[in-house]
Amino acid sequence: MKPWWQITTPHRDIREGRLDEAVFAADLGDVAQGKGPIDYRDPETFFRKTYVTKGLENLVESVLSRLAGKGKGEGVIQLQTPFGGGKTHSLVALYHLIKSREKVSHFEAIRRILGKIGIDEIPKAKVAVFDGTHIDPVKGRTPWGEIAHQIGFYELVKEHDEKRVTPGKDILTELLSKSGPTLIIMDEFHHYVTKIMRVEELEKTQKGQVLAFLRELTVAAPALENCVLVVTLPSSRLEAYDEAGEQALARIQKISGRVEAIYTPVEGEEVYEIIRKRLFEDVGDPETHRLVADEYFDLYQRLGEDIPAEAKEAAYRDKIRKAYPFHPESIDVLFERWGSISTFQRTRGVLRLLAEVVADLYKKEHPSPLIQPAHIDFRDRVIRREFIKHIGNEYESVIASDIADGGAKAQKIDREMGTEYARHGVATGLAGSIFFYSFGGGEKRGVSLQRLRLAFLREGIPSAIVGDALRRIEEELWFLHSDKSLFYFTNQPNLNRVIIDKEETVKDDEIEKEIRKIIEEIAGSDFAVFLWPEASNDIPDDKRVKLAILAPSHATGNSPEELLKALATRYSSGFRAYKNTLLFLLAGSGEFEGLKRIVLRSLALRRIKEDGGFLKSLSDENRKTLERKLKEASESIPFMLLNAYRHLAKVKEGEVVFFDLGLPTVGEKALLTRRVKDYLKEQELLLEKVSPRYLMEKTFAEGEERKTVRDIWEAFLKFSHLPLLEDEDVLKRTIVEGVRSKTLGLVDGEEVYYGDDMLETQFDEEAEVARSELAEKLKGRVVTEVREVGEEVEKEKEEKKKGKPGAVKTIRISARIPWDKLSDFMSGVILPLQQDGAEIELEVQLSAKSESGISKNTLELKTKETLNQIRAQILDWKEEE
């Protein structure tokens, strides 16, 4: 749907941003004197911009019927509506009808009224205006003198006027009879009575003459068939403005109430048309209004229980159509809630405020099909003042803090929550809407989440966005309150402000101490845990799988790689042997800030709760909110901690490798070590089962025939290119499976197992795993020579003592061997000599050169470390640069 500003045409002064507030403040006295804005002064302009309501139509019909002598209509009429409710506007309409009857009789609404009365033209009559705010009670004419002057028979009451004494009913009847058809309009009469009472008191003049005149006039006017008296009175004592005003109002009501007929100019949804007429030259094609109403109505049907029930009724679709381009809420809340504030001038105030809103949104070319409460921009100083002047200047700081002033919290939330929120101004619009619903002259205040959706949502905006943003503004705004699911603003800070103040007293070291305590509580026992190590000897060098959880200062964004390498490869002043048993858990820099914030919030909330004196000063609402916030913070900390400490690291062959454990499940209460263990298993970095073939491929060098179980187990613990085994039993189970399947053999003392079923408990770490070929050979020899074993052993012992014929006792070899033939050297030289019973002493001389240079890491972490691990004695080590 097109935005409203492409369909409608606001009046020129609104379009051009030169709005004069006087155009919404009708002044009968100015009109009678030919002064004031042209909107009121010129009769044709006035009726062109006036929507003739049912109340106004009835009033005009009554007045014209009586002036035409049709025997219908009341002789005394009182207009009694709330402040700014259209009383003066109705009087101006009557004035122009009589005074400029030829200029306005062509208007359709007037022709319709004349048709109902049964006359062809507006009756010719005299009109007298008495505006109580214009007449000087000291030097000006009296009400009877002013009325007689305007209808041309002043001489009849001149003496009474000069003596300021009411002429009496008979003279007034004579005056009005001579005048012929006459309309007397008295506006703001209670103001004049209030002032004259004060003059009478100060000057000690005869009291009660003005009220006596009113009593006489209300008797004389209805006695004549073609005379009408129209009087306006405020609808409540609040508009009488002081004690004297209240007394004057009470006396006038007592007098006029005997004979008057009361008319209400504006009722119900008529205000929609009044506003459209006053603010727009053209509201566009009614078919467009219908289509827009249908679109919003369809949206509300889809939202179901998420909006008020009334919005899903067909009558509400009609309201949208009638109010176009405004959403009904934008007018209803102003008229019903703000209009009940004593200083807010109902129709006049609504017009003035909405004119500013239309001017602002028209200039900005706001994209919405309707003007909704969420679109009211409280950054606009004029709009802001229109609200604040009725509720107090202290709300300036409320709006600046929470809603709209560059750094306001709602605007900050929109920026933080992403482009979709910023584009639609979600948090700002909701906060502004809540403010809009927060005030009224009665007890009704605040807005439900359901009605907020009416204030904000339109087609194309996801409905879930409202609930998400509302939760954020509840948590962060300082002057927002809630009670029984209603949200509202006051000028008193809420618990959020108290929390912020308390958070400022919490020190960083207190936060880190609390985080460390929580880590200790949820560390778990699947691995040996070492918390926040700084030196290599903070982590023992043993065969256990160890999880080192690093301090926040070593988070991922703080380049922790060098520390990780040092911890993984060094132990105290030497090298770490069991490097493959060490894992690291680090916090992510960004995620840790979130954890830090929620822990800070939890500590602040606890301090508030522990402050008994302050707790007593909180309202029930804030005490409940405190408990809820503390519960939410406490429950979210484990998730935030798991999310922060999700970065697993391992030093593999001298380089740091990072793994991301991923987001934890919301509500998950996992232990850190269990979470790491599950991830390692999932990624096959921690194995609970190994195939015998894999075991042989990864732990036996080429040409290597046999190796003890201890050496194989320690290889998994020492060498970082190998995976971790869950425990030593994994290795033993693999050996048992390998023996059974003949993938490998096991030599345990004089026993050779190959193709046998055996138990893990049948061997220990000293047993040797043998390649299948060797195991098969050894197994066969054991079977065929079992009877000769003793003799063979004795014979071999004897031969060793005597020596073999032609045997060599000692051999020394010095040879230059290609490095890639070392395995051949082992299998073809070392092993045969060993099998011949020789004790071998091997000394290696190695020279390595590289044009690009050999890195220190390679020398220290690999070459020298390997020599240390195989318990080699380094006789000489020279480095040349």
PDB file of N, CA, C and O in Angstrom, residues 111-145:
ATOM      1  N   ARG A 111     -27.684  23.350   2.747  1.00  0.00           N
ATOM      2  CA  ARG A 111     -28.862  23.096   1.906  1.00  0.00           C
ATOM      3  C   ARG A 111     -29.663  21.918   2.474  1.00  0.00           C
ATOM      4  O   ARG A 111     -30.900  21.926   2.448  1.00  0.00           O
ATOM      5  N   ARG A 112     -28.952  20.914   2.986  1.00  0.00           N
ATOM      6  CA  ARG A 112     -29.629  19.738   3.550  1.00  0.00           C
ATOM      7  C   ARG A 112     -30.457  20.126   4.777  1.00  0.00           C
ATOM      8  O   ARG A 112     -31.596  19.673   4.953  1.00  0.00           O
ATOM      9  N   ILE A 113     -29.891  20.993   5.611  1.00  0.00           N
ATOM     10  CA  ILE A 113     -30.605  21.419   6.826  1.00  0.00           C
ATOM     11  C   ILE A 113     -31.840  22.254   6.455  1.00  0.00           C
ATOM     12  O   ILE A 113     -32.926  22.073   7.023  1.00  0.00           O
ATOM     13  N   LEU A 114     -31.682  23.159   5.478  1.00  0.00           N
ATOM     14  CA  LEU A 114     -32.814  23.982   5.043  1.00  0.00           C
ATOM     15  C   LEU A 114     -33.939  23.104   4.511  1.00  0.00           C
ATOM     16  O   LEU A 114     -35.139  23.367   4.745  1.00  0.00           O
ATOM     17  N   GLY A 115     -33.553  22.041   3.790  1.00  0.00           N
ATOM     18  CA  GLY A 115     -34.550  21.112   3.269  1.00  0.00           C
ATOM     19  C   GLY A 115     -35.312  20.426   4.380  1.00  0.00           C
ATOM     20  O   GLY A 115     -36.536  20.217   4.269  1.00  0.00           O
ATOM     21  N   LYS A 116     -34.619  20.051   5.442  1.00  0.00           N
ATOM     22  CA  LYS A 116     -35.281  19.398   6.565  1.00  0.00           C
ATOM     23  C   LYS A 116     -36.261  20.342   7.255  1.00  0.00           C
ATOM     24  O   LYS A 116     -37.335  19.930   7.707  1.00  0.00           O
ATOM     25  N   ILE A 117     -35.896  21.633   7.332  1.00  0.00           N
ATOM     26  CA  ILE A 117     -36.768  22.609   7.986  1.00  0.00           C
ATOM     27  C   ILE A 117     -37.974  22.926   7.101  1.00  0.00           C
ATOM     28  O   ILE A 117     -39.078  23.202   7.588  1.00  0.00           O
ATOM     29  N   GLY A 118     -37.741  22.876   5.785  1.00  0.00           N
ATOM     30  CA  GLY A 118     -38.804  23.201   4.846  1.00  0.00           C
ATOM     31  C   GLY A 118     -38.774  24.650   4.389  1.00  0.00           C
ATOM     32  O   GLY A 118     -39.819  25.226   4.075  1.00  0.00           O
ATOM     33  N   ILE A 119     -37.566  25.232   4.367  1.00  0.00           N
ATOM     34  CA  ILE A 119     -37.419  26.610   3.882  1.00  0.00           C
ATOM     35  C   ILE A 119     -36.363  26.619   2.794  1.00  0.00           C
ATOM     36  O   ILE A 119     -35.514  25.721   2.704  1.00  0.00           O
ATOM     37  N   ASP A 120     -36.399  27.656   1.955  1.00  0.00           N
ATOM     38  CA  ASP A 120     -35.492  27.731   0.805  1.00  0.00           C
ATOM     39  C   ASP A 120     -34.202  28.474   1.104  1.00  0.00           C
ATOM     40  O   ASP A 120     -33.210  28.291   0.407  1.00  0.00           O
ATOM     41  N   GLU A 121     -34.253  29.340   2.092  1.00  0.00           N
ATOM     42  CA  GLU A 121     -33.061  30.138   2.374  1.00  0.00           C
ATOM     43  C   GLU A 121     -32.933  30.371   3.867  1.00  0.00           C
ATOM     44  O   GLU A 121     -33.885  30.193   4.642  1.00  0.00           O
ATOM     45  N   ILE A 122     -31.735  30.786   4.231  1.00  0.00           N
ATOM     46  CA  ILE A 122     -31.481  31.089   5.639  1.00  0.00           C
ATOM     47  C   ILE A 122     -32.289  32.335   6.006  1.00  0.00           C
ATOM     48  O   ILE A 122     -32.237  33.351   5.298  1.00  0.00           O
ATOM     49  N   PRO A 123     -33.089  32.282   7.086  1.00  0.00           N
ATOM     50  CA  PRO A 123     -33.915  33.446   7.447  1.00  0.00           C
ATOM     51  C   PRO A 123     -33.068  34.679   7.774  1.00  0.00           C
ATOM     52  O   PRO A 123     -31.991  34.571   8.346  1.00  0.00           O
ATOM     53  N   LYS A 124     -33.600  35.816   7.360  1.00  0.00           N
ATOM     54  CA  LYS A 124     -32.918  37.065   7.649  1.00  0.00           C
ATOM     55  C   LYS A 124     -33.149  37.406   9.117  1.00  0.00           C
ATOM     56  O   LYS A 124     -34.283  37.428   9.599  1.00  0.00           O
ATOM     57  N   ALA A 125     -32.069  37.665   9.838  1.00  0.00           N
ATOM     58  CA  ALA A 125     -32.189  37.940  11.275  1.00  0.00           C
ATOM     59  C   ALA A 125     -31.009  38.794  11.725  1.00  0.00           C
ATOM     60  O   ALA A 125     -30.019  38.958  11.003  1.00  0.00           O
ATOM     61  N   LYS A 126     -31.172  39.341  12.929  1.00  0.00           N
ATOM     62  CA  LYS A 126     -30.073  40.085  13.528  1.00  0.00           C
ATOM     63  C   LYS A 126     -29.316  39.142  14.460  1.00  0.00           C
ATOM     64  O   LYS A 126     -29.884  38.204  15.019  1.00  0.00           O
ATOM     65  N   VAL A 127     -28.022  39.433  14.650  1.00  0.00           N
ATOM     66  CA  VAL A 127     -27.211  38.608  15.536  1.00  0.00           C
ATOM     67  C   VAL A 127     -26.425  39.515  16.471  1.00  0.00           C
ATOM     68  O   VAL A 127     -25.848  40.518  16.049  1.00  0.00           O
ATOM     69  N   ALA A 128     -26.467  39.193  17.728  1.00  0.00           N
ATOM     70  CA  ALA A 128     -25.698  39.938  18.736  1.00  0.00           C
ATOM     71  C   ALA A 128     -24.750  38.979  19.429  1.00  0.00           C
ATOM     72  O   ALA A 128     -25.135  37.866  19.818  1.00  0.00           O
ATOM     73  N   VAL A 129     -23.491  39.383  19.573  1.00  0.00           N
ATOM     74  CA  VAL A 129     -22.448  38.536  20.167  1.00  0.00           C
ATOM     75  C   VAL A 129     -21.945  39.171  21.451  1.00  0.00           C
ATOM     76  O   VAL A 129     -21.584  40.360  21.471  1.00  0.00           O
ATOM     77  N   PHE A 130     -21.912  38.365  22.500  1.00  0.00           N
ATOM     78  CA  PHE A 130     -21.301  38.828  23.745  1.00  0.00           C
ATOM     79  C   PHE A 130     -20.247  37.813  24.150  1.00  0.00           C
ATOM     80  O   PHE A 130     -20.570  36.687  24.543  1.00  0.00           O
ATOM     81  N   ASP A 131     -18.967  38.202  24.015  1.00  0.00           N
ATOM     82  CA  ASP A 131     -17.834  37.333  24.377  1.00  0.00           C
ATOM     83  C   ASP A 131     -17.279  37.810  25.707  1.00  0.00           C
ATOM     84  O   ASP A 131     -16.723  38.909  25.813  1.00  0.00           O
ATOM     85  N   GLY A 132     -17.449  37.004  26.724  1.00  0.00           N
ATOM     86  CA  GLY A 132     -17.076  37.395  28.081  1.00  0.00           C
ATOM     87  C   GLY A 132     -15.602  37.666  28.269  1.00  0.00           C
ATOM     88  O   GLY A 132     -15.206  38.292  29.265  1.00  0.00           O
ATOM     89  N   THR A 133     -14.750  37.193  27.349  1.00  0.00           N
ATOM     90  CA  THR A 133     -13.315  37.460  27.489  1.00  0.00           C
ATOM     91  C   THR A 133     -12.907  38.781  26.833  1.00  0.00           C
ATOM     92  O   THR A 133     -11.787  39.248  27.050  1.00  0.00           O
ATOM     93  N   HIS A 134     -13.792  39.381  26.027  1.00  0.00           N
ATOM     94  CA  HIS A 134     -13.457  40.615  25.316  1.00  0.00           C
ATOM     95  C   HIS A 134     -13.987  41.879  26.000  1.00  0.00           C
ATOM     96  O   HIS A 134     -13.375  42.936  25.915  1.00  0.00           O
ATOM     97  N   ILE A 135     -15.124  41.791  26.654  1.00  0.00           N
ATOM     98  CA  ILE A 135     -15.778  42.968  27.219  1.00  0.00           C
ATOM     99  C   ILE A 135     -15.104  43.399  28.516  1.00  0.00           C
ATOM    100  O   ILE A 135     -14.849  42.586  29.409  1.00  0.00           O
ATOM    101  N   ASP A 136     -14.831  44.687  28.639  1.00  0.00           N
ATOM    102  CA  ASP A 136     -14.235  45.261  29.843  1.00  0.00           C
ATOM    103  C   ASP A 136     -15.319  45.400  30.901  1.00  0.00           C
ATOM    104  O   ASP A 136     -16.278  46.168  30.716  1.00  0.00           O
ATOM    105  N   PRO A 137     -15.225  44.714  32.035  1.00  0.00           N
ATOM    106  CA  PRO A 137     -16.288  44.781  33.047  1.00  0.00           C
ATOM    107  C   PRO A 137     -16.350  46.114  33.785  1.00  0.00           C
ATOM    108  O   PRO A 137     -17.341  46.400  34.457  1.00  0.00           O
ATOM    109  N   VAL A 138     -15.296  46.924  33.661  1.00  0.00           N
ATOM    110  CA  VAL A 138     -15.261  48.208  34.361  1.00  0.00           C
ATOM    111  C   VAL A 138     -15.715  49.353  33.453  1.00  0.00           C
ATOM    112  O   VAL A 138     -16.597  50.140  33.780  1.00  0.00           O
ATOM    113  N   LYS A 139     -15.117  49.444  32.267  1.00  0.00           N
ATOM    114  CA  LYS A 139     -15.390  50.574  31.381  1.00  0.00           C
ATOM    115  C   LYS A 139     -16.266  50.207  30.192  1.00  0.00           C
ATOM    116  O   LYS A 139     -16.794  51.099  29.505  1.00  0.00           O
ATOM    117  N   GLY A 140     -16.399  48.946  29.886  1.00  0.00           N
ATOM    118  CA  GLY A 140     -17.176  48.536  28.726  1.00  0.00           C
ATOM    119  C   GLY A 140     -18.667  48.561  28.989  1.00  0.00           C
ATOM    120  O   GLY A 140     -19.127  48.781  30.113  1.00  0.00           O
ATOM    121  N   ARG A 141     -19.445  48.346  27.964  1.00  0.00           N
ATOM    122  CA  ARG A 141     -20.888  48.271  28.114  1.00  0.00           C
ATOM    123  C   ARG A 141     -21.265  47.037  28.940  1.00  0.00           C
ATOM    124  O   ARG A 141     -20.552  46.040  28.960  1.00  0.00           O
ATOM    125  N   THR A 142     -22.400  47.089  29.506  1.00  0.00           N
ATOM    126  CA  THR A 142     -22.953  45.919  30.207  1.00  0.00           C
ATOM    127  C   THR A 142     -23.443  44.932  29.163  1.00  0.00           C
ATOM    128  O   THR A 142     -23.600  45.273  27.980  1.00  0.00           O
ATOM    129  N   PRO A 143     -23.702  43.683  29.546  1.00  0.00           N
ATOM    130  CA  PRO A 143     -24.221  42.717  28.574  1.00  0.00           C
ATOM    131  C   PRO A 143     -25.498  43.217  27.898  1.00  0.00           C
ATOM    132  O   PRO A 143     -25.660  43.040  26.694  1.00  0.00           O
ATOM    133  N   TRP A 144     -26.428  43.833  28.669  1.00  0.00           N
ATOM    134  CA  TRP A 144     -27.659  44.328  28.054  1.00  0.00           C
ATOM    135  C   TRP A 144     -27.399  45.522  27.134  1.00  0.00           C
ATOM    136  O   TRP A 144     -28.012  45.657  26.089  1.00  0.00           O
ATOM    137  N   GLY A 145     -26.419  46.364  27.529  1.00  0.00           N
ATOM    138  CA  GLY A 145     -26.070  47.495  26.678  1.00  0.00           C
ATOM    139  C   GLY A 145     -25.419  47.042  25.389  1.00  0.00           C
ATOM    140  O   GLY A 145     -25.712  47.554  24.299  1.00  0.00           O
TER     141      GLY A 145
END
